[in-house]
Coordinates of C-alpha atoms and ligand atoms in Angstrom, one line a residue:
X17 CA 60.1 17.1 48.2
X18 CA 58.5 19.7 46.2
X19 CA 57.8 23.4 47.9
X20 CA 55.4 25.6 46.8
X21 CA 54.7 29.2 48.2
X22 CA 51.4 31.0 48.8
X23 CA 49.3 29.4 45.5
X24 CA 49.8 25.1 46.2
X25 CA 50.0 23.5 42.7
X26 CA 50.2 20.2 41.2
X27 CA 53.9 18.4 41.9
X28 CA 53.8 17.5 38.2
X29 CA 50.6 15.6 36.2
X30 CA 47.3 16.0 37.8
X31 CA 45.5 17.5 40.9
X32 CA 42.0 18.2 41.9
X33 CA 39.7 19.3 45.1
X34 CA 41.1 20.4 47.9
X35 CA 40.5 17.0 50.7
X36 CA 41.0 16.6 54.3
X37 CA 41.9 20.6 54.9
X38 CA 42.9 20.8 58.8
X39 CA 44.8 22.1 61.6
X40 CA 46.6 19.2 63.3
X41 CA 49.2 19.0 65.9
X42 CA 50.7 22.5 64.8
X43 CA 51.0 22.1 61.1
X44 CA 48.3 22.7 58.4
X45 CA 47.7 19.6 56.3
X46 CA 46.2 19.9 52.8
X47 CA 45.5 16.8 51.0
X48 CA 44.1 16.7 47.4
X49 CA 42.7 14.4 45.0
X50 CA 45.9 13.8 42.9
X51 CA 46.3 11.3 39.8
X52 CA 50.2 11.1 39.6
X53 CA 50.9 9.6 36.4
X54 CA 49.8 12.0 33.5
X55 CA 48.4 16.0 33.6
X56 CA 44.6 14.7 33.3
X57 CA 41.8 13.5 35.6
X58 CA 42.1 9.6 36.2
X59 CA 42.4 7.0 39.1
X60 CA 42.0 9.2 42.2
X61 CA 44.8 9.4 45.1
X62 CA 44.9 11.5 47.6
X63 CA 48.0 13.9 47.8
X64 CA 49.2 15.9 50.9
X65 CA 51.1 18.5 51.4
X66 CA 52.0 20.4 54.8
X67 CA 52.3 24.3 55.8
X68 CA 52.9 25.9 59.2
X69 CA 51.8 29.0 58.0
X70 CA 49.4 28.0 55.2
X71 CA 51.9 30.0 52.9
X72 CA 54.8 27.8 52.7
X73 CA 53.7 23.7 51.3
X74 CA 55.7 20.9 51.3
X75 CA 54.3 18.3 49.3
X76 CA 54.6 14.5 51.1
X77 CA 54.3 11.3 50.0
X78 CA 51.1 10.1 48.8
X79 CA 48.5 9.4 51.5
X80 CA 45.8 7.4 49.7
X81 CA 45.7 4.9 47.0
X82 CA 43.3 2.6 46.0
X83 CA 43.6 -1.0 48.0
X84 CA 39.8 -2.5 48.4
X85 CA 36.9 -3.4 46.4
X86 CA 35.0 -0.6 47.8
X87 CA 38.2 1.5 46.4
X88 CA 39.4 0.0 43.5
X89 CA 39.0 2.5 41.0
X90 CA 39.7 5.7 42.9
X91 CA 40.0 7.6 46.5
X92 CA 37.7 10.4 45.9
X93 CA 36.9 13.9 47.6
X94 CA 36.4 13.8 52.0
X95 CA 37.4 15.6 54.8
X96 CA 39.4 15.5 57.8
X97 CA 38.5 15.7 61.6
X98 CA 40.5 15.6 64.6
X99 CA 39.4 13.2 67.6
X100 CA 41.9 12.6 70.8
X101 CA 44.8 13.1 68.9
X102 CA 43.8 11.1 66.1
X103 CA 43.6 11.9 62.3
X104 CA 40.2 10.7 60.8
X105 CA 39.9 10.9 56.9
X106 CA 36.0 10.6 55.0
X107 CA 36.5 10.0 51.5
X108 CA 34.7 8.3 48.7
X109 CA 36.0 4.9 47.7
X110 CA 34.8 4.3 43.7
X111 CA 34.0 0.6 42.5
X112 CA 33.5 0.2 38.7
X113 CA 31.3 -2.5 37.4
X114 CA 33.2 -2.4 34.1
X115 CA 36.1 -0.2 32.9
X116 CA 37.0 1.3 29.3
X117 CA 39.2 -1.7 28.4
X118 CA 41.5 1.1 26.7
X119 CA 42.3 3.2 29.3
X120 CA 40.9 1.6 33.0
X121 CA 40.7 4.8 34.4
X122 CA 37.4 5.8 32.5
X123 CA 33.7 4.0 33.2
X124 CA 32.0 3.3 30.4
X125 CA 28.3 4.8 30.5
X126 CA 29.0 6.0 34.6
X127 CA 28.3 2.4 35.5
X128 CA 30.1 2.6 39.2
X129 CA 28.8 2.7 42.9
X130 CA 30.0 4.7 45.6
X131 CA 30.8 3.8 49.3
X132 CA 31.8 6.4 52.1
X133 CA 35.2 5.2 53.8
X134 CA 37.1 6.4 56.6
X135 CA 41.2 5.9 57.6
X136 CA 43.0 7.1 60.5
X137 CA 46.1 8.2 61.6
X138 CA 48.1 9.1 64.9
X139 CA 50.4 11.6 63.1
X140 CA 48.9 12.6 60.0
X141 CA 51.5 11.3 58.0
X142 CA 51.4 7.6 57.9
X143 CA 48.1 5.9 57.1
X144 CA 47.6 2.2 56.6
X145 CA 46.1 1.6 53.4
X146 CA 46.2 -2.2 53.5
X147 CA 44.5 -3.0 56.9
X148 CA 43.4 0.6 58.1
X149 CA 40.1 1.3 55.9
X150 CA 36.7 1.2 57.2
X151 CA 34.0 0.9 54.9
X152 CA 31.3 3.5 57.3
X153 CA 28.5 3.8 54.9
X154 CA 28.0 1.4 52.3
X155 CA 26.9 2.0 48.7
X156 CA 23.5 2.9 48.4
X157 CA 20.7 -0.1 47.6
X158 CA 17.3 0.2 46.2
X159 CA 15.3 2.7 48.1
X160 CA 18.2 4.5 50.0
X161 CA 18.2 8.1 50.6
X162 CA 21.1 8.7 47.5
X163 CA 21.8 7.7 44.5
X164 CA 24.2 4.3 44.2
X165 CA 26.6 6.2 41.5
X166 CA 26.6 9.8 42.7
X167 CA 26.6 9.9 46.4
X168 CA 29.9 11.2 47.5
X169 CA 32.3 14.1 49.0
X170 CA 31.6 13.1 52.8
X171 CA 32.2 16.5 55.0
X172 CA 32.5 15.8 58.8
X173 CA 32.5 18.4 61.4
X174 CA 31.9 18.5 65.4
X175 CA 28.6 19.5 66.4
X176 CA 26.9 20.1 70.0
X177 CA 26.7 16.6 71.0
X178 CA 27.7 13.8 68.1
X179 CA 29.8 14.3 64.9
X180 CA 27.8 14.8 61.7
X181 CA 28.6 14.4 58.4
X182 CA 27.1 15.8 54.8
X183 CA 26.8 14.1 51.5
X184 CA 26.3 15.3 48.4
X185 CA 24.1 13.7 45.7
X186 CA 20.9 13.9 43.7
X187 CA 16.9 12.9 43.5
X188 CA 15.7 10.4 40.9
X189 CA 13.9 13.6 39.2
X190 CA 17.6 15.2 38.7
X191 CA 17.8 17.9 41.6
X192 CA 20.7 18.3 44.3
X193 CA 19.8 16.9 47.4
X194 CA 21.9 16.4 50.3
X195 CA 22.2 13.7 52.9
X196 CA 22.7 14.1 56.8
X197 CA 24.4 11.0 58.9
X198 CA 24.9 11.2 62.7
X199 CA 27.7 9.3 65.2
X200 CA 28.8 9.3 68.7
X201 CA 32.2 7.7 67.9
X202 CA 33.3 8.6 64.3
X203 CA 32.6 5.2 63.5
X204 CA 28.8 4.1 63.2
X205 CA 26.8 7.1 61.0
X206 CA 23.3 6.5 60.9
X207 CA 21.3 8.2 58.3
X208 CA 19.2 11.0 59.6
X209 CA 17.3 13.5 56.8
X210 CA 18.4 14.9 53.7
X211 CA 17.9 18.4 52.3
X212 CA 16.6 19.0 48.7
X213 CA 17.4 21.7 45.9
X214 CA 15.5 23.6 43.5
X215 CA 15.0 22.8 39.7
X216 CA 18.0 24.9 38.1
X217 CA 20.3 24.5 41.1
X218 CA 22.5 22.1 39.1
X219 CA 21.2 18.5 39.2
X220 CA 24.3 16.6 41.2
X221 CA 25.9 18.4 44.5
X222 CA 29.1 18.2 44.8
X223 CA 31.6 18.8 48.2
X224 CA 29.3 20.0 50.5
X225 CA 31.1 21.6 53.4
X226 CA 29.2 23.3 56.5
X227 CA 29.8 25.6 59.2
X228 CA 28.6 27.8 61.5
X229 CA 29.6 31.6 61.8
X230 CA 29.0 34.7 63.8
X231 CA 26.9 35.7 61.3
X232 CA 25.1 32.4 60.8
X233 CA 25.4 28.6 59.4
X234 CA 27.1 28.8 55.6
X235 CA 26.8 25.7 53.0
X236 CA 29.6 25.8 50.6
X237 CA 28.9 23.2 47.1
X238 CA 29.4 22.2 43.7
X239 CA 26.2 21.8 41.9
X240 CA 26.6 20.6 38.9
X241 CA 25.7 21.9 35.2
X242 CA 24.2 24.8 37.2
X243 CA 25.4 27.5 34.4
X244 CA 23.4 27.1 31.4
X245 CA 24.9 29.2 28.9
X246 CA 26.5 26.5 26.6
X247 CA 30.2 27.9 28.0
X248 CA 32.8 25.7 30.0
X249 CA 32.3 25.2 33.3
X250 CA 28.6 24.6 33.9
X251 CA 29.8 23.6 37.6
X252 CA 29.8 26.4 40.0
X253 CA 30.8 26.6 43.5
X254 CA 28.3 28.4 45.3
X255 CA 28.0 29.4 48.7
X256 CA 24.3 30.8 50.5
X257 CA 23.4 31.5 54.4
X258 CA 21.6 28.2 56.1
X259 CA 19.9 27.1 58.7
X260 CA 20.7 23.8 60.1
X261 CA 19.1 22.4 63.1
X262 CA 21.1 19.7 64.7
X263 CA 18.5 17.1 66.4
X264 CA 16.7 16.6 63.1
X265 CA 19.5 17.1 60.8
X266 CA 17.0 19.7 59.2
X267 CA 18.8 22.1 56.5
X268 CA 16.9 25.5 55.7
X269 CA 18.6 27.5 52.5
X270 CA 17.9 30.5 51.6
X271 CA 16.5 31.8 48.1
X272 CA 19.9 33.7 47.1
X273 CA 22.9 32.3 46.7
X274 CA 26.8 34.1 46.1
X275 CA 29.3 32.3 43.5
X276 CA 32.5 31.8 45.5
X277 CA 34.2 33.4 43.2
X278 CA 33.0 35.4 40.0
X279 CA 36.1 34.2 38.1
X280 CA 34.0 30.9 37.2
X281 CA 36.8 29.1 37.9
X282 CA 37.3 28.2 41.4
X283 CA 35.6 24.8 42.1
X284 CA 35.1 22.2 45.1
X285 CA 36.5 24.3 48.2
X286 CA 36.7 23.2 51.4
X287 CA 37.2 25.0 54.9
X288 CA 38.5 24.5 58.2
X289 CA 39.4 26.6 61.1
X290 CA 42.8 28.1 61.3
X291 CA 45.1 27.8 64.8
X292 CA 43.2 31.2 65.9
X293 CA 40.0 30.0 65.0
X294 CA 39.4 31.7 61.8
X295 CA 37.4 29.7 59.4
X296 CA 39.6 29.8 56.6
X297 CA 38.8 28.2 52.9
X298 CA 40.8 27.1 49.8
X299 CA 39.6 26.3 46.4
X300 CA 40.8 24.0 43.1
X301 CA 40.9 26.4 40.1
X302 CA 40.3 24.4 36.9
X303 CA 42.4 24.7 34.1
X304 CA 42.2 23.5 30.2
X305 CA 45.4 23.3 29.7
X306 CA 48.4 21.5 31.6
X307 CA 51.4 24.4 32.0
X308 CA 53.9 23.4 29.7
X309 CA 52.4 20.1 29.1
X310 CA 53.6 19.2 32.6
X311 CA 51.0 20.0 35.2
X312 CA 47.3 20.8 35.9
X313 CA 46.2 22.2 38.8
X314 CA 46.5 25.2 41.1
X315 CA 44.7 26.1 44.7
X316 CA 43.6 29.5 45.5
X317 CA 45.3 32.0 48.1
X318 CA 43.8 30.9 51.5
X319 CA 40.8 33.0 52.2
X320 CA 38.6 33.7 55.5
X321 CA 34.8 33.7 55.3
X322 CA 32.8 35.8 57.3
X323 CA 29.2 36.7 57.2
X324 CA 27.7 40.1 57.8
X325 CA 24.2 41.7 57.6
X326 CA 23.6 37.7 55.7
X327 CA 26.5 38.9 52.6
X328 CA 29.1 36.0 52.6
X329 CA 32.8 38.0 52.6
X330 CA 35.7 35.6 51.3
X331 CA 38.9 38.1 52.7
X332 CA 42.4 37.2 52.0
X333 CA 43.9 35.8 55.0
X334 CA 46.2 37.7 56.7
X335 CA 48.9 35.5 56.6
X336 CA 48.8 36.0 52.9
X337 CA 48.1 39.6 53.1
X338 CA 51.0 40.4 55.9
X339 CA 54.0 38.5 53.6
X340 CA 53.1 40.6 50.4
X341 CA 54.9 43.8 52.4
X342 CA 58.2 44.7 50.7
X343 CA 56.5 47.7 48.3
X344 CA 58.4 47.4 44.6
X345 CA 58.0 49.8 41.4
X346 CA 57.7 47.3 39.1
X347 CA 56.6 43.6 38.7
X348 CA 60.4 42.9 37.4
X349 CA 61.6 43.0 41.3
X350 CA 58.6 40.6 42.3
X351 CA 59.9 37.6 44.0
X352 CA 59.0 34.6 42.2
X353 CA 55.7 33.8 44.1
X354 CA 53.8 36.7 42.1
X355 CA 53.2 40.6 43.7
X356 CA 50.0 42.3 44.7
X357 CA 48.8 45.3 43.2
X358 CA 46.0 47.4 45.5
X359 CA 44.4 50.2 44.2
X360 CA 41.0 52.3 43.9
X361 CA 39.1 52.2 40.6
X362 CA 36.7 55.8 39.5
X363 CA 34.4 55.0 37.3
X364 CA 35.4 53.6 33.3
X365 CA 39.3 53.3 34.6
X366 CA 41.2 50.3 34.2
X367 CA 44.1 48.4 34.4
X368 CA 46.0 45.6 32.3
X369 CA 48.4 43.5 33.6
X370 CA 50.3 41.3 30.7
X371 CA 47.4 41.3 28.8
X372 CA 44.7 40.4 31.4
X373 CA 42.3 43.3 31.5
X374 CA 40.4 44.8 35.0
X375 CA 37.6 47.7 34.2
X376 CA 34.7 49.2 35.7
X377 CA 31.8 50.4 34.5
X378 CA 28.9 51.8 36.9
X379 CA 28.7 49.8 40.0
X380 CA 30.7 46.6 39.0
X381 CA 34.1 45.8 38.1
X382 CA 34.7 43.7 35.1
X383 CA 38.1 41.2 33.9
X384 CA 38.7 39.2 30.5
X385 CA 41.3 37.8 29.9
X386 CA 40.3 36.7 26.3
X387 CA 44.3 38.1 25.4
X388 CA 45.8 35.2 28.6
X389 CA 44.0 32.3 27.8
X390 CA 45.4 30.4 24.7
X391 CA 42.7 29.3 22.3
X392 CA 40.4 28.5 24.3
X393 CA 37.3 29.8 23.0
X394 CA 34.8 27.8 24.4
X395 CA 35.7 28.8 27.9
X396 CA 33.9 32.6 29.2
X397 CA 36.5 35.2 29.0
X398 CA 34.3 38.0 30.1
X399 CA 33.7 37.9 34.1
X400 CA 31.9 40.4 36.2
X401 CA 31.3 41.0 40.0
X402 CA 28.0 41.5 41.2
X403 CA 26.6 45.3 42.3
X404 CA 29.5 46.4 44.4
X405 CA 28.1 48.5 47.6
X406 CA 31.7 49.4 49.5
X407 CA 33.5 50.8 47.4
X408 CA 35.7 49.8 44.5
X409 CA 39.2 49.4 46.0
X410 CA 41.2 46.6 44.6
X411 CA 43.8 44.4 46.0
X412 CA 45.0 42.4 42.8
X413 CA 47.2 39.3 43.3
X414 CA 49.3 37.9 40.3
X415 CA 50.9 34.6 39.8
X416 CA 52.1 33.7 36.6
X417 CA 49.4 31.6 36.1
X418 CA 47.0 32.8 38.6
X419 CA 45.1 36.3 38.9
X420 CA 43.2 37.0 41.7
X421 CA 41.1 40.1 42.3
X422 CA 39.6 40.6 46.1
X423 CA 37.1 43.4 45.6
X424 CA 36.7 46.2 49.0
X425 CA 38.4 43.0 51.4
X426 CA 36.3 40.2 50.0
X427 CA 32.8 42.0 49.3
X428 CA 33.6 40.0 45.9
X429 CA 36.0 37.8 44.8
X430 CA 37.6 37.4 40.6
X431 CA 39.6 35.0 40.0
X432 CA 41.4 33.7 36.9
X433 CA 43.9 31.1 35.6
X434 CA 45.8 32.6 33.0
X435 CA 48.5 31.6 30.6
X436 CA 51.3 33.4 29.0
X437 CA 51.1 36.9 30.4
X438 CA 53.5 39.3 29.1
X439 CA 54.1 43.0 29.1
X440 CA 53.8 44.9 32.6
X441 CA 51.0 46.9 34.0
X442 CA 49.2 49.4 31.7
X443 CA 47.2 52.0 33.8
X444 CA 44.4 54.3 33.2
X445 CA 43.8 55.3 37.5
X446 CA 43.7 58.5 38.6
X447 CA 44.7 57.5 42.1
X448 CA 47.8 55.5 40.8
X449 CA 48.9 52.3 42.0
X450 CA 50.7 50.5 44.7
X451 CA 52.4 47.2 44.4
X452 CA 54.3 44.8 46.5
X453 CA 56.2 41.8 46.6
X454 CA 56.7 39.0 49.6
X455 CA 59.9 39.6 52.1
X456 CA 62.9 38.0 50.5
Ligands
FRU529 C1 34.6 17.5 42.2 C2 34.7 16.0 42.1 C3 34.1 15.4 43.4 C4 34.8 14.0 43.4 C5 36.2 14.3 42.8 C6 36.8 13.3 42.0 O1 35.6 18.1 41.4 O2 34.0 15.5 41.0 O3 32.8 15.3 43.5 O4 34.9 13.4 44.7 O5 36.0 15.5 42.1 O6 38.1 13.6 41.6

């Protein structure tokens, strides 16, 4: 089986979202919309992989494949709970009513429905794909809360006293909207309110995910075509404080919102909470290009979310932080699994690394990696944190095809996929620099 340390990444051909993210019986399981036969989107599985310490994955065998109607043409995006030592996956089963007779895994003119599904599993490793499927909300009919074709991306969680679950889809008049079900068993959901965007916040929600903090409720999604500068990609992950009230199933948001990450990269992340009870998040970062023609695909370094005075932090978990502690001179003694580079930025300083730049200017800190990124020209290049307010101390982490900048311990977060870096670190810091490498 395929091992992957600290950044999970497609086993080969194609993954996608980040699905069914959970603690369960000692192990973290990660499972991920996967298509395993070429390095592009198509038919949805679900893959899995397993970590103890959410550094070290071990991809498994493939968990979900299409069986049913309801699923035919793909297992998309869901989440995982635990129940009395039960498994329970959400996910999206996808029918087409007619498929591109030259390659089936397209729809022609998005003609497919949608129906919520859930599987379980009493050791998170074998599910029954033939007889264990439960069709738990069926696709949506004339005058039902969501749309028939984009309703999808169920996210379950535990509340006071039922289960709920969120779905993401949109009004007839093009908005984000939200829908909230309610059950007492994990098995019947009834439909209780939905929750609507604003004009401009994207016009199709994707992978809602929910959860409550010290410093309040958080709502994690994917709207789509939210960016509206012409560049690739106009889905965003965004992330703004709630208020959700459990009875009605009423959702409050507030006016601002926070990218996840001001790489414009990271999409569809999901959370759960760690063995200590951290809630801890990981995101899909999109990439044009398959690495050597082989593989598309790469999930972000775990990251903790906190809230404080209503800012939304995304910190590097400490796992992650703790193994990067064998201090190195150069990137040539990295182990394989990339270094960290942690240093304080004055004003106009900067630092390359193979070609990807990092600057500031005033109160932000800037990247472009227009000299990384093949020829990709209709992508941005140019990325820039908001108005920093703590400081400007860096902690840089490099994978060869992975960069990702945590700004004063998650304030902000920049992340980019790169390609073909080469040449070390060029600095222009007056404080220096400090880098390190995992334990060997
Ligand atoms: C987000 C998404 C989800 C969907 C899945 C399909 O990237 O479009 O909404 O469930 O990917 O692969």
């Amino acid at each position: 089986m395929k091992r992957d340390k600290i950044h999970l990444k497609a086993p080969g051909n194609w993954i996608n979202d980040p699905n069914g993210f959970i603690y369960y019986k000692g192990r973290y399981h990660m499972f991920y919309q996967r298509f395993p036969y070429a390095p592009v989107w198509g038919t949805m599985h679900w893959g899995h992989a397993v970590s103890t310490d959410l550094i070290h994955w071990e991809h498994q065998e493939i968990a979900l494949f299409p069986t049913k109607y309801e699923d035919q043409n793909g297992c998309f995006s869901g989440s995982a709970v635990e129940c009395e030592g039960r498994m329970y996956l959400y996910y999206t089963g996808i029918h087409y009513h007619q498929a591109d007779r030259d390659n089936i895994h397209f729809c022609p003119d998005d003609e497919y429905e949608a129906s919520q599904l859930m599987i379980s599993s009493g050791d998170g490793f074998s599910f029954d794909n033939f007889q264990g499927k439960t069709v738990v909300i069926p696709s949506m009919g004339e005058g039902a809360p969501g749309d028939r074709t984009d309703t999808r991306d169920p996210k379950v969680w535990r509340g006071k006293e039922a289960w709920y679950m969120v779905l993401g889809t949109k009004t007839g008049d093009g908005r984000g909207r939200l829908l909230f079900y309610k059950s007492p068993d994990l098995q019947d959901w009834t439909y209780v309110n939905s929750a609507d965007g604003n004009r401009g916040l994207g016009d199709m929600w994707e992978c809602p995910d929910y959860f409550e903090t010290d410093g309040g409720g958080v709502l994690l999604f994917s709207p789509m075509r939210i960016m509206r500068d012409g560049k690739k990609d106009a889905s965003q992950n965004i992330c703004m404080r709630v208020d959700f009230e459990e009875e009605t199933c009423t959702m409050r948001f507030s006016d601002a919102y926070q990218f996840v990450d001001y790489g414009m990269d990271l999409y569809a992340a999901q959370t759960t909470v760690d063995a200590e009870g951290r809630r801890v998040m990981i995101g899909w970062m999109r990439m044009p290009e398959a690495v050597d023609g082989k593989w598309s695909g790469i999930f972000s370094i775990p990251r903790v979310v906190e809230v404080k005075d209503g800012h939304i932090y995304f910190r590097v978990h400490p796992y992650a932080d703790n193994i990067f502690s064998r201090k190195i001179d150069s990137p040539e003694e990295a182990d394989d699994a990339g270094y960290k580079i942690s240093l304080d930025m004055e004003d106009t300083e900067s630092v390359g690394i193979g070609g990807y730049w990092i600057f500031r200017r005033g109160c932000h800190i800037f990247a472009d990696r227009s000299n990384v990124f093949g020829a990709h020209t209709d992508y941005r290049m140019q990325f820039m944190t908001p108005e920093l307010r703590e400081g400007y101390h860096l902690d840089i982490y490099v994978d060869r095809n992975l960069i990702e900048i945590f700004v004063n311990q998650g304030e902000y977060v920049l992340s980019n996929v790169v390609y073909d870096l080469a040449g070390g670190i060029q600095a222009d810091l007056a404080g220096g620099y400090e880098i390190y490498t995992m334990e060997a």
